[in-house]
Amino acid sequence: MTPISNQDNSEPKSGIGELSTIVPASKVDQRQNRKRRKQSSPSFTSTRHLRHRKRKFQAVDPNLQTFPTIQPKTNIHDLRDLIMYSLTGYNKEPRWCKVGNRRAIEKVIFIHARGLEEKDFGFEPNQKIELPQELSTRNVRDELKEFSDKFQRLIPLKMPGSGKAVYPLFVSLATFPLSKKERKKMFQENRNRKISLEGLCLSLSSLLTNDYPIHKDVPDATEEMVKKTDDYRSTVKVDHPGCKIFAIDCEMCLSTSGKVLTRASLTDWDGKTLIDELVKPEEEIVDYVTKYSGISEKLLENVTTRLSDIQDMIISKVSSDDILIGHSLESDLNVLKIKHPNIIDTAQCFDHPRGPPSKPSLKYLMSTYIHRTIQDKDTGHDSVEDCTSCVDLVKLKLEKGFLFGRTLTMASMFSRIATCNKMVTASDGIKIPKSSLVLDYSGPRKLGEEDERIQCHSDDDVVEKFVEKSSLHDFVYMRFEGLEFAKRWNFPKNGEAPFTSSEGQAYKEFGQRFEKVYRAIPKNSVVIVCSGNGDMGKMIELQKECKTFQEAYRNNPMIKNESKESGWTEKKSSELKKAVEEARDSFCFVTLKKEADDEDIAVVD
């Protein structure tokens, strides 16, 4: 479950955006050329996984020292600083710990284990923990004794959020602030940069990063990339007069296997509607998600148009050398099962306010830059409206230039890790990028050229994928959900929890899974375990009540005068703030794995 937050005001189609730092086109070309030369080298594939540290760094093992007093309380950005300091040339040393010989650190493993509570480690349920606490003298829960033996202290942590919401841990961890010097440099390099429609089209790297199906006409596309979606249909050369630029958008419902197409719209550059068809999926729909799709069972009752019919319509109108515009268009093309080479994605042309890896919603972009409200109807989204909105955004981008819509304040942590290769070499001396692996319950999506994000379906699946894939990566983020489901802190959208364990069994399984992961972690690796936010049940209940009142007040301003007795009161506002603060209270554990499992990390007293 994604924690409720106060961002965007709409449901984005996907959560991971363009992760690369903005650089001039010339530098992008240079970087891609270097990468091609490496990949063309006979030794590249054979040495990709034979990484070793330079000898002068192998002589002395790294060490990690945690401080017994930390003021103010540690936050998620402090954990990110430790990750960056350990894996890159980032010189901001964490304020809450000390790392010695960081170049000898092998990997950093971050485990998000929501459901762990202070009481599991011998602390009173209502005890306000402000300073790191020793674990050795605590009455730790039996199922977690072996787990706690790996760590010296429980470190209190404040999760990111505001007075009204808790922000998602993953997004806050992955977002990295740019320095003033970096921002100034980027601005100077790009302030006079002109753009064209062709320049806005996504490169092969961006298409792969964002899970687009690869058309054979994409420059540098390999046969293997194209074959991954053999069951998709490809656009072909079509001679047609007039417009060569189109926008496409789809509405989708849910079946047991995932998203299915229920409406498809295609407009031209001038906003003329060329296709707007309801579609009857072959699979049974289990959730019409009418609030967003605008589709209902009654609406599809007499529809006979199928997916293949829509494919025929699009392929007959859109030539493979035309340009397709859309917002997070990979979702639409994947549900249409269509490949096209020339893509402009408005979710990539503009930045989210917090920077990557978040993507801005189309509703946010239209409100911010066009000053037009969309997707506000009770009947759901309008795919034709979304098409014309995307075209309007692209026209404005062309008019204003490259920097328009760019925040130039945040970058992706994954991009930073990937672009720092000072401390890693292949066995033949060629420097290779560092890479990251994310194992969670989100859709499969790449984070960058060297990175992977794998969708897992159980905690055992997370462990299995970690053991299989972790040796190929320098940073691993993994999430266990068994405890939060056992405690009913989280419920999947389909209403069926993937775990049926009791709390006691869930703790036992977590301990066993952690042991498997820990054994697979190599020597000299930093291990971070974060409990994430606490139970958000009360917070979500109050948020819903507040939203209901706000919607009612929007339709009838007189309701505000009655709020003192029956609506949203100051007392409830205070209750929401308190519930958010309680949900944001968290803690973490940090250790450096030595060769022998019974060695403790160094401690500064």
Coordinates of C-alpha atoms in Angstrom, one line a residue:
M1 CA 0.0 0.0 0.0
T2 CA 1.4 3.4 -0.9
P3 CA 1.0 5.8 2.0
I4 CA -1.4 8.6 1.4
S5 CA 0.4 11.8 0.7
N6 CA -0.4 15.3 -0.3
Q7 CA 1.3 15.3 -3.7
D8 CA 0.0 15.6 -7.3
N9 CA -3.8 15.5 -6.6
S10 CA -4.2 12.7 -9.1
E11 CA -3.3 9.0 -9.7
P12 CA -0.2 8.7 -11.8
K13 CA 0.1 5.9 -14.3
S14 CA 3.4 4.8 -12.9
G15 CA 5.9 5.8 -10.3
I16 CA 9.3 5.7 -11.8
G17 CA 10.4 8.4 -14.1
E18 CA 13.5 9.4 -16.1
L19 CA 16.3 8.8 -13.7
S20 CA 19.3 10.4 -15.5
T21 CA 20.7 13.7 -14.6
I22 CA 20.2 16.5 -17.1
V23 CA 23.3 16.9 -19.3
P24 CA 23.9 18.6 -22.7
A25 CA 23.2 16.5 -25.8
S26 CA 26.8 16.5 -26.7
K27 CA 27.7 14.9 -23.4
V28 CA 24.9 12.3 -23.7
D29 CA 26.3 11.3 -27.1
Q30 CA 29.8 11.0 -25.7
R31 CA 28.6 8.9 -22.8
Q32 CA 26.6 6.6 -25.2
N33 CA 29.6 6.3 -27.5
R34 CA 31.8 5.2 -24.6
K35 CA 29.2 2.7 -23.5
R36 CA 29.0 1.2 -27.0
R37 CA 32.8 0.9 -27.2
K38 CA 32.8 -0.9 -23.9
Q39 CA 30.0 -3.2 -25.0
S40 CA 31.7 -4.0 -28.3
S41 CA 34.8 -5.1 -26.5
P42 CA 35.1 -8.9 -26.4
S43 CA 36.1 -8.8 -22.8
F44 CA 33.1 -6.6 -21.6
T45 CA 30.5 -9.4 -21.1
S46 CA 33.0 -11.8 -19.7
T47 CA 34.3 -9.4 -17.1
R48 CA 31.0 -7.6 -16.2
H49 CA 30.6 -9.6 -13.0
L50 CA 34.3 -10.1 -12.2
R51 CA 34.6 -6.9 -10.1
H52 CA 37.5 -6.4 -7.7
R53 CA 38.8 -3.5 -5.6
K54 CA 42.1 -2.0 -6.4
R55 CA 44.8 -3.7 -4.3
K56 CA 45.6 -0.6 -2.1
F57 CA 42.1 -0.7 -0.8
Q58 CA 42.0 -4.5 -0.2
A59 CA 44.7 -4.4 2.4
V60 CA 42.5 -2.8 5.1
D61 CA 39.0 -3.8 5.8
P62 CA 36.4 -1.0 6.2
N63 CA 34.8 -0.2 9.5
L64 CA 31.6 1.3 10.7
Q65 CA 31.1 3.2 13.9
T66 CA 27.7 4.4 15.2
F67 CA 27.4 7.2 17.7
P68 CA 25.4 6.7 20.9
T69 CA 23.9 10.2 20.9
I70 CA 22.3 11.7 17.8
Q71 CA 20.6 15.1 17.9
P72 CA 18.3 15.7 16.2
K73 CA 16.7 12.3 15.4
T74 CA 18.0 10.5 12.4
N75 CA 15.9 10.7 9.2
I76 CA 15.7 8.9 5.9
H77 CA 18.1 11.4 4.2
D78 CA 20.7 10.4 6.8
L79 CA 20.4 6.8 5.6
R80 CA 20.7 8.0 2.0
D81 CA 23.9 9.9 3.0
L82 CA 25.4 6.7 4.4
I83 CA 24.5 4.8 1.1
M84 CA 26.0 7.5 -1.0
Y85 CA 29.1 8.0 1.1
S86 CA 29.7 4.2 1.1
L87 CA 29.3 3.7 -2.7
T88 CA 30.3 6.9 -4.4
G89 CA 32.7 9.8 -4.2
Y90 CA 30.0 11.8 -2.3
N91 CA 32.0 13.6 0.4
K92 CA 29.2 14.5 2.9
E93 CA 30.1 12.1 5.7
P94 CA 27.0 11.0 7.7
R95 CA 26.6 13.0 10.9
W96 CA 25.4 9.9 12.9
C97 CA 28.1 7.4 12.1
K98 CA 31.7 7.1 10.9
V99 CA 32.8 5.0 8.0
G100 CA 36.5 4.0 7.7
N101 CA 38.1 3.0 4.4
R102 CA 34.8 3.3 2.5
R103 CA 36.4 2.3 -0.8
A104 CA 36.7 -1.3 0.6
I105 CA 32.9 -1.5 1.2
E106 CA 31.6 -4.3 -1.1
K107 CA 27.8 -3.5 -1.2
V108 CA 25.0 -1.7 0.6
I109 CA 21.9 -3.7 1.4
F110 CA 18.7 -1.7 2.4
I111 CA 15.9 -3.8 3.9
H112 CA 12.5 -2.2 4.4
A113 CA 10.6 -4.3 6.9
R114 CA 7.4 -2.5 7.9
G115 CA 5.7 -4.1 10.8
L116 CA 8.7 -4.2 13.2
E117 CA 7.9 -2.4 16.4
E118 CA 9.9 -1.1 19.3
K119 CA 8.1 -3.5 21.7
D120 CA 9.6 -6.4 19.7
F121 CA 13.0 -5.3 21.1
G122 CA 12.1 -4.8 24.7
F123 CA 10.8 -1.2 24.7
E124 CA 7.5 -0.1 26.2
P125 CA 4.8 0.4 23.5
N126 CA 4.3 4.1 24.4
Q127 CA 7.9 4.8 25.2
K128 CA 9.2 7.8 23.3
I129 CA 12.7 6.8 22.0
E130 CA 14.8 9.8 21.2
L131 CA 18.4 8.4 21.3
P132 CA 20.0 5.2 20.0
Q133 CA 19.4 2.3 22.4
E134 CA 21.7 -0.7 23.2
L135 CA 20.1 -4.0 22.3
S136 CA 22.4 -6.4 24.3
T137 CA 20.5 -5.9 27.6
R138 CA 17.0 -5.9 26.1
N139 CA 14.3 -8.6 26.2
V140 CA 14.1 -9.2 22.5
R141 CA 11.2 -11.2 21.0
D142 CA 12.3 -14.9 20.7
E143 CA 11.7 -15.0 16.9
L144 CA 14.1 -11.9 16.5
K145 CA 17.0 -12.9 18.8
E146 CA 19.2 -14.1 16.0
F147 CA 18.3 -11.0 14.0
S148 CA 19.1 -8.6 16.8
D149 CA 22.4 -10.3 17.5
K150 CA 23.6 -8.8 14.2
F151 CA 23.2 -5.2 15.4
Q152 CA 24.5 -3.2 18.3
R153 CA 21.8 -0.5 18.6
L154 CA 18.3 0.4 17.7
I155 CA 18.5 3.9 16.1
P156 CA 15.3 6.1 16.3
L157 CA 14.3 7.5 12.9
K158 CA 11.8 10.1 11.7
M159 CA 10.0 9.1 8.5
P160 CA 9.5 11.8 5.8
G161 CA 6.1 13.6 5.8
S162 CA 4.2 16.7 6.6
G163 CA 1.6 17.6 9.2
K164 CA -1.1 15.9 7.2
A165 CA 0.6 12.9 5.5
V166 CA 3.4 10.4 5.5
Y167 CA 5.5 10.3 2.3
P168 CA 6.6 7.0 0.7
L169 CA 9.9 5.8 2.0
F170 CA 11.2 4.6 -1.4
V171 CA 10.7 7.9 -3.1
S172 CA 12.2 9.9 -0.3
L173 CA 15.2 7.6 -0.2
A174 CA 15.8 7.6 -3.9
T175 CA 15.6 11.4 -4.4
F176 CA 19.0 13.2 -4.1
P177 CA 19.4 17.0 -3.9
L178 CA 21.7 18.8 -6.3
S179 CA 24.2 21.2 -5.0
K180 CA 24.1 24.9 -5.9
K181 CA 27.2 24.4 -8.0
E182 CA 25.6 21.5 -9.9
R183 CA 22.4 23.4 -10.5
K184 CA 24.3 26.4 -11.8
K185 CA 26.4 24.3 -14.1
M186 CA 23.3 22.6 -15.5
F187 CA 21.5 25.8 -16.1
Q188 CA 24.5 27.4 -17.9
E189 CA 25.0 24.4 -20.1
N190 CA 21.3 24.1 -21.1
R191 CA 19.9 27.7 -20.9
N192 CA 20.3 28.3 -24.7
R193 CA 19.6 24.7 -25.7
K194 CA 16.9 24.5 -28.4
I195 CA 14.6 21.6 -28.8
S196 CA 12.6 20.1 -31.6
L197 CA 10.0 17.4 -31.8
E198 CA 12.7 14.9 -32.8
G199 CA 14.8 16.0 -29.9
L200 CA 12.0 15.3 -27.4
C201 CA 11.6 11.7 -28.7
L202 CA 12.9 9.1 -26.2
S203 CA 16.2 7.4 -26.8
L204 CA 16.6 3.7 -26.7
S205 CA 18.0 4.0 -23.2
S206 CA 15.0 6.0 -22.0
L207 CA 12.6 3.5 -23.7
L208 CA 14.2 0.6 -21.9
T209 CA 14.4 2.5 -18.6
N210 CA 10.6 3.2 -18.7
D211 CA 9.5 -0.3 -19.9
Y212 CA 8.5 0.6 -23.4
P213 CA 8.1 -2.2 -26.0
I214 CA 11.0 -1.8 -28.5
H215 CA 10.2 -1.4 -32.2
K216 CA 12.7 -2.7 -34.7
D217 CA 13.2 0.8 -36.1
V218 CA 14.5 2.3 -32.8
P219 CA 18.2 3.2 -33.5
D220 CA 20.7 0.7 -31.9
A221 CA 17.8 -1.7 -30.9
T222 CA 19.0 -5.3 -30.7
E223 CA 17.1 -8.3 -32.0
E224 CA 16.9 -9.5 -28.4
M225 CA 15.2 -6.3 -27.3
V226 CA 12.7 -6.5 -30.1
K227 CA 11.9 -10.2 -29.5
K228 CA 10.9 -9.6 -25.9
T229 CA 7.5 -8.4 -27.1
D230 CA 7.1 -10.8 -30.1
D231 CA 3.3 -11.0 -29.5
Y232 CA 2.9 -7.2 -30.0
R233 CA 2.1 -5.6 -33.3
S234 CA 4.4 -3.0 -34.8
T235 CA 3.5 0.1 -36.7
V236 CA 4.6 0.1 -40.3
K237 CA 5.3 2.7 -43.0
V238 CA 2.0 4.2 -44.2
D239 CA 1.7 6.9 -46.9
H240 CA -0.9 9.4 -45.6
P241 CA -1.4 13.1 -46.2
G242 CA -1.5 15.7 -43.5
C243 CA -0.5 15.3 -39.9
K244 CA 2.5 13.2 -38.9
I245 CA 2.1 13.8 -35.1
F246 CA -0.5 12.0 -33.0
A247 CA -1.5 11.7 -29.4
I248 CA -2.8 8.5 -27.9
D249 CA -4.4 7.7 -24.5
C250 CA -6.2 4.6 -23.1
E251 CA -8.6 3.9 -20.3
M252 CA -8.1 0.6 -18.5
C253 CA -9.9 -1.7 -16.1
L254 CA -8.6 -4.6 -14.1
S255 CA -8.9 -8.3 -14.8
T256 CA -7.5 -11.2 -12.8
S257 CA -4.3 -11.0 -14.9
G258 CA -3.9 -7.2 -14.7
K259 CA -4.9 -4.1 -16.8
V260 CA -7.1 -4.6 -19.8
L261 CA -8.0 -2.1 -22.5
T262 CA -11.6 -0.6 -22.3
R263 CA -11.2 2.6 -24.3
A264 CA -8.7 4.0 -26.8
S265 CA -8.5 7.5 -28.2
L266 CA -6.2 9.0 -30.9
T267 CA -6.1 12.7 -31.8
D268 CA -3.9 14.7 -34.2
W269 CA -1.7 17.7 -33.7
D270 CA -4.7 20.1 -34.2
G271 CA -6.8 18.3 -31.6
K272 CA -9.1 16.5 -34.1
T273 CA -10.4 13.2 -32.8
L274 CA -9.5 10.3 -35.2
I275 CA -10.3 7.3 -32.9
D276 CA -12.4 7.1 -29.8
E277 CA -13.7 3.6 -29.2
L278 CA -14.9 1.6 -26.3
V279 CA -13.3 -1.9 -26.2
K280 CA -14.7 -5.2 -24.9
P281 CA -11.8 -7.2 -23.3
E282 CA -11.6 -10.9 -23.7
E283 CA -11.0 -11.4 -20.0
E284 CA -13.6 -10.9 -17.3
I285 CA -13.3 -7.5 -15.6
V286 CA -13.0 -7.7 -11.8
D287 CA -12.7 -4.0 -11.1
Y288 CA -13.9 -1.2 -13.4
V289 CA -12.1 1.5 -11.4
T290 CA -14.8 3.8 -12.7
K291 CA -13.5 6.7 -10.6
Y292 CA -10.4 6.9 -12.9
S293 CA -11.4 5.0 -16.1
G294 CA -14.9 6.3 -16.5
I295 CA -15.9 2.8 -17.6
S296 CA -18.8 0.8 -16.1
E297 CA -20.3 -2.5 -16.8
K298 CA -23.4 -0.9 -18.4
L299 CA -21.2 1.2 -20.7
L300 CA -19.6 -1.9 -22.2
E301 CA -22.8 -4.0 -22.3
N302 CA -23.3 -3.8 -26.1
V303 CA -19.7 -3.1 -27.2
T304 CA -18.3 -5.5 -29.8
T305 CA -15.0 -3.8 -30.6
R306 CA -12.0 -5.9 -29.5
L307 CA -8.3 -5.2 -29.0
S308 CA -7.4 -6.5 -32.5
D309 CA -9.9 -4.0 -34.0
I310 CA -8.3 -1.1 -32.2
Q311 CA -4.8 -2.3 -33.3
D312 CA -6.0 -2.3 -36.9
M313 CA -7.4 1.2 -36.6
I314 CA -4.2 2.6 -35.1
I315 CA -1.8 0.8 -37.5
S316 CA -3.8 2.0 -40.5
K317 CA -3.5 5.7 -39.4
V318 CA -0.1 5.9 -37.7
S319 CA 3.0 5.3 -39.8
S320 CA 6.2 4.0 -38.2
D321 CA 7.9 7.3 -39.0
D322 CA 5.2 9.4 -37.4
I323 CA 5.5 10.7 -33.8
L324 CA 3.3 9.5 -31.0
I325 CA 2.7 11.7 -27.9
G326 CA 1.3 10.6 -24.6
H327 CA 1.7 10.7 -20.8
S328 CA 3.5 7.6 -19.4
L329 CA 2.7 6.2 -22.8
E330 CA 4.4 2.9 -22.0
S331 CA 1.2 1.9 -20.1
D332 CA -0.9 2.6 -23.1
L333 CA 1.3 0.8 -25.6
N334 CA 1.7 -2.2 -23.4
V335 CA -2.1 -2.6 -22.9
L336 CA -2.6 -2.0 -26.7
K337 CA 0.2 -4.5 -27.4
I338 CA 1.6 -2.1 -30.0
K339 CA 5.2 -1.0 -30.7
H340 CA 6.2 2.3 -32.1
P341 CA 9.7 3.9 -32.5
N342 CA 9.1 7.6 -32.1
I343 CA 7.7 8.5 -28.7
I344 CA 7.3 11.8 -26.9
D345 CA 6.4 11.2 -23.2
T346 CA 5.2 14.3 -21.3
A347 CA 6.0 12.6 -18.1
Q348 CA 9.6 12.7 -19.3
C349 CA 9.5 16.2 -20.7
F350 CA 8.6 17.7 -17.3
D351 CA 9.9 17.0 -13.8
H352 CA 8.1 16.1 -10.7
P353 CA 8.5 18.9 -8.1
R354 CA 10.6 16.6 -5.9
G355 CA 12.6 15.4 -8.9
P356 CA 13.2 11.8 -10.1
P357 CA 12.4 9.0 -9.6
S358 CA 8.9 10.5 -9.2
K359 CA 6.8 11.3 -12.3
P360 CA 4.5 14.3 -12.5
S361 CA 0.9 13.5 -13.1
L362 CA -0.8 14.9 -16.2
K363 CA -3.3 16.7 -14.0
Y364 CA -0.5 18.5 -12.1
L365 CA 1.2 19.5 -15.4
M366 CA -1.9 21.0 -16.9
S367 CA -2.8 22.9 -13.7
T368 CA 0.7 24.2 -13.3
Y369 CA 1.8 25.1 -16.8
I370 CA -1.5 25.4 -18.8
H371 CA -3.6 26.6 -15.9
R372 CA -6.4 24.2 -17.0
T373 CA -8.2 21.7 -14.7
I374 CA -8.6 18.2 -16.1
Q375 CA -9.6 14.8 -14.7
D376 CA -12.0 16.4 -12.3
K377 CA -15.3 14.8 -13.5
D378 CA -17.3 12.4 -11.4
T379 CA -17.5 10.2 -14.5
G380 CA -13.8 9.5 -14.5
H381 CA -11.0 10.5 -16.9
D382 CA -11.6 11.4 -20.5
S383 CA -9.0 9.9 -22.9
V384 CA -9.6 12.4 -25.6
E385 CA -9.1 15.3 -23.1
D386 CA -5.8 13.6 -22.0
C387 CA -4.7 13.4 -25.6
T388 CA -5.2 17.0 -26.4
S389 CA -3.7 18.0 -23.0
C390 CA -0.5 16.1 -23.9
V391 CA -0.3 17.9 -27.3
D392 CA -0.7 21.3 -25.6
L393 CA 2.1 20.5 -23.2
V394 CA 4.4 19.6 -26.0
K395 CA 3.6 22.7 -27.9
L396 CA 4.4 24.8 -24.8
K397 CA 7.6 22.9 -24.3
L398 CA 8.7 23.6 -27.8
E399 CA 7.9 27.3 -27.4
K400 CA 9.7 27.8 -24.0
G401 CA 12.8 25.6 -24.5
F402 CA 14.6 22.7 -22.9
L403 CA 14.8 24.0 -19.3
F404 CA 11.1 24.8 -19.1
G405 CA 9.4 22.4 -16.7
R406 CA 12.7 21.2 -15.3
T407 CA 13.3 21.6 -11.5
L408 CA 17.1 21.4 -11.5
T409 CA 17.0 20.7 -7.8
M410 CA 16.8 17.0 -7.4
A411 CA 18.3 13.9 -9.0
S412 CA 18.0 10.2 -8.6
M413 CA 20.2 8.4 -6.1
F414 CA 20.3 5.4 -8.5
S415 CA 21.6 7.7 -11.3
R416 CA 24.3 9.0 -8.9
I417 CA 25.4 5.5 -8.0
A418 CA 25.5 4.5 -11.6
T419 CA 27.6 7.5 -12.7
C420 CA 30.2 7.0 -10.0
N421 CA 32.7 4.3 -11.1
K422 CA 35.8 5.5 -9.4
M423 CA 36.0 2.6 -7.0
V424 CA 35.2 -0.3 -9.2
T425 CA 37.1 -1.8 -12.1
A426 CA 36.7 -4.9 -14.3
S427 CA 39.5 -7.5 -14.2
D428 CA 41.0 -6.1 -17.4
G429 CA 41.1 -2.6 -16.0
I430 CA 38.1 -1.1 -17.7
K431 CA 35.9 1.0 -15.4
I432 CA 32.3 -0.1 -15.3
P433 CA 29.3 1.6 -13.8
K434 CA 27.9 0.6 -10.4
S435 CA 24.3 -0.6 -10.4
S436 CA 21.3 -1.0 -8.2
L437 CA 18.6 -3.6 -7.7
V438 CA 15.1 -3.0 -6.3
L439 CA 13.0 -6.0 -5.1
D440 CA 9.5 -5.0 -4.1
Y441 CA 5.8 -5.4 -5.0
S442 CA 5.7 -2.7 -7.7
G443 CA 5.5 -3.5 -11.4
P444 CA 8.7 -4.6 -13.2
R445 CA 10.5 -1.6 -14.3
K446 CA 14.1 -0.6 -14.9
L447 CA 15.6 2.2 -12.9
G448 CA 18.4 3.0 -15.4
E449 CA 20.7 1.4 -17.9
E450 CA 22.6 -0.7 -15.4
D451 CA 19.8 -1.1 -12.9
E452 CA 16.9 -3.5 -12.3
R453 CA 13.5 -3.3 -10.5
I454 CA 11.9 -6.7 -10.2
Q455 CA 8.3 -7.2 -9.1
C456 CA 8.0 -9.9 -6.4
H457 CA 4.8 -11.6 -5.3
S458 CA 5.8 -12.9 -1.8
D459 CA 8.6 -12.3 0.8
D460 CA 10.0 -15.7 -0.2
D461 CA 10.2 -14.4 -3.8
V462 CA 12.1 -11.4 -2.6
V463 CA 14.7 -13.6 -0.9
E464 CA 15.0 -15.9 -3.9
K465 CA 15.5 -13.0 -6.3
F466 CA 18.0 -11.5 -3.9
V467 CA 20.1 -14.6 -3.7
E468 CA 19.9 -14.9 -7.5
K469 CA 20.6 -11.3 -8.5
S470 CA 22.4 -9.5 -5.7
S471 CA 25.9 -10.5 -6.8
L472 CA 25.4 -8.4 -10.0
H473 CA 24.7 -5.2 -8.1
D474 CA 26.3 -2.8 -5.7
F475 CA 23.2 -1.4 -4.0
V476 CA 20.1 -3.5 -3.2
Y477 CA 16.7 -2.2 -1.9
M478 CA 14.3 -4.9 -0.8
R479 CA 11.0 -4.8 0.9
F480 CA 9.3 -7.5 3.1
E481 CA 5.6 -7.1 3.6
G482 CA 4.7 -10.3 5.6
L483 CA 4.6 -8.5 9.0
E484 CA 2.5 -5.6 7.9
F485 CA -0.1 -7.9 6.3
A486 CA -0.1 -10.2 9.4
K487 CA -0.9 -7.1 11.5
R488 CA -3.5 -5.9 9.0
W489 CA -1.5 -2.7 8.4
N490 CA -1.7 -3.2 4.7
F491 CA -4.4 -4.5 2.3
P492 CA -3.9 -5.0 -1.4
K493 CA -6.3 -3.4 -3.8
N494 CA -8.0 -6.7 -4.8
G495 CA -8.8 -7.3 -1.1
E496 CA -6.9 -10.6 -0.9
A497 CA -3.8 -10.6 1.3
P498 CA -0.9 -12.6 -0.1
F499 CA 0.0 -13.8 3.4
T500 CA -2.2 -15.7 5.8
S501 CA 0.3 -16.1 8.6
S502 CA -0.5 -15.3 12.2
E503 CA 1.7 -12.5 13.8
G504 CA 3.8 -15.1 15.6
Q505 CA 4.4 -17.1 12.4
A506 CA 5.1 -13.9 10.5
Y507 CA 7.8 -12.9 12.9
K508 CA 9.4 -16.4 12.7
E509 CA 9.3 -16.3 8.9
F510 CA 10.8 -12.8 8.9
G511 CA 13.7 -14.0 11.1
Q512 CA 14.3 -17.0 8.8
R513 CA 14.2 -14.9 5.6
F514 CA 16.6 -12.4 7.1
E515 CA 19.1 -15.2 8.0
K516 CA 19.0 -16.4 4.3
V517 CA 19.6 -12.9 3.1
Y518 CA 22.4 -12.2 5.6
R519 CA 24.2 -15.4 4.7
A520 CA 24.1 -14.4 1.0
I521 CA 25.6 -10.9 1.7
P522 CA 29.4 -10.8 1.1
K523 CA 32.0 -9.7 3.6
N524 CA 32.5 -5.9 4.1
S525 CA 28.9 -5.0 3.1
V526 CA 26.8 -2.4 4.9
V527 CA 23.4 -3.7 6.0
I528 CA 20.5 -1.3 6.9
V529 CA 17.2 -2.5 8.2
C530 CA 14.4 0.1 8.4
S531 CA 11.0 -0.4 10.0
G532 CA 9.4 2.3 7.9
N533 CA 6.3 4.1 9.1
G534 CA 4.0 2.6 11.7
D535 CA 0.3 1.7 11.6
M536 CA -1.4 4.4 9.5
G537 CA -5.0 3.1 10.1
K538 CA -6.1 6.1 12.3
M539 CA -4.3 8.6 10.0
I540 CA -6.0 7.2 6.9
E541 CA -9.4 7.2 8.5
L542 CA -9.1 10.9 9.5
Q543 CA -7.7 11.8 6.0
K544 CA -10.7 10.3 4.4
E545 CA -13.0 12.2 6.7
C546 CA -11.2 15.4 6.0
K547 CA -11.4 14.8 2.2
T548 CA -15.1 14.1 2.4
F549 CA -15.7 17.3 4.2
Q550 CA -13.6 19.3 1.8
E551 CA -15.5 17.9 -1.2
A552 CA -18.8 18.6 0.5
Y553 CA -17.7 22.2 1.3
R554 CA -16.6 22.8 -2.3
N555 CA -20.1 22.1 -3.4
N556 CA -21.8 23.9 -0.5
P557 CA -19.7 26.6 1.3
M558 CA -22.4 26.9 4.0
I559 CA -21.3 23.6 5.4
K560 CA -18.2 25.4 6.9
N561 CA -20.5 27.2 9.4
E562 CA -21.8 23.9 10.6
S563 CA -18.3 22.2 10.9
K564 CA -18.0 23.2 14.6
E565 CA -20.7 20.7 15.6
S566 CA -20.6 18.0 12.9
G567 CA -17.9 18.4 10.2
W568 CA -14.2 18.8 10.3
T569 CA -13.3 20.4 13.6
E570 CA -10.1 21.8 15.0
K571 CA -10.1 18.8 17.4
K572 CA -10.1 16.4 14.5
S573 CA -7.4 18.4 12.8
S574 CA -5.2 18.0 15.9
E575 CA -6.0 14.3 16.0
L576 CA -4.9 14.0 12.4
K577 CA -1.6 15.8 13.1
K578 CA -1.0 13.5 16.1
A579 CA -1.8 10.3 14.1
V580 CA 0.6 11.4 11.4
E581 CA 3.4 12.1 13.9
E582 CA 2.9 8.6 15.5
A583 CA 2.9 7.0 12.0
R584 CA 6.2 8.8 11.2
D585 CA 8.0 7.5 14.3
S586 CA 10.3 4.7 13.1
F587 CA 13.7 3.1 13.8
C588 CA 16.5 1.4 12.0
F589 CA 19.5 -0.9 12.5
V590 CA 22.9 -0.6 10.8
T591 CA 25.8 -3.0 10.7
L592 CA 28.9 -3.8 8.6
K593 CA 29.1 -7.5 8.0
K594 CA 32.5 -9.0 8.9
E595 CA 33.9 -12.3 7.7
A596 CA 32.7 -13.9 11.0
D597 CA 29.1 -13.4 11.8
D598 CA 29.7 -13.1 15.5
E599 CA 31.9 -9.9 15.2
D600 CA 30.1 -6.7 16.2
I601 CA 30.6 -3.3 14.6
A602 CA 32.8 -0.9 16.3
V603 CA 31.1 1.5 18.8
V604 CA 32.0 5.0 19.7
D605 CA 31.3 5.7 23.4

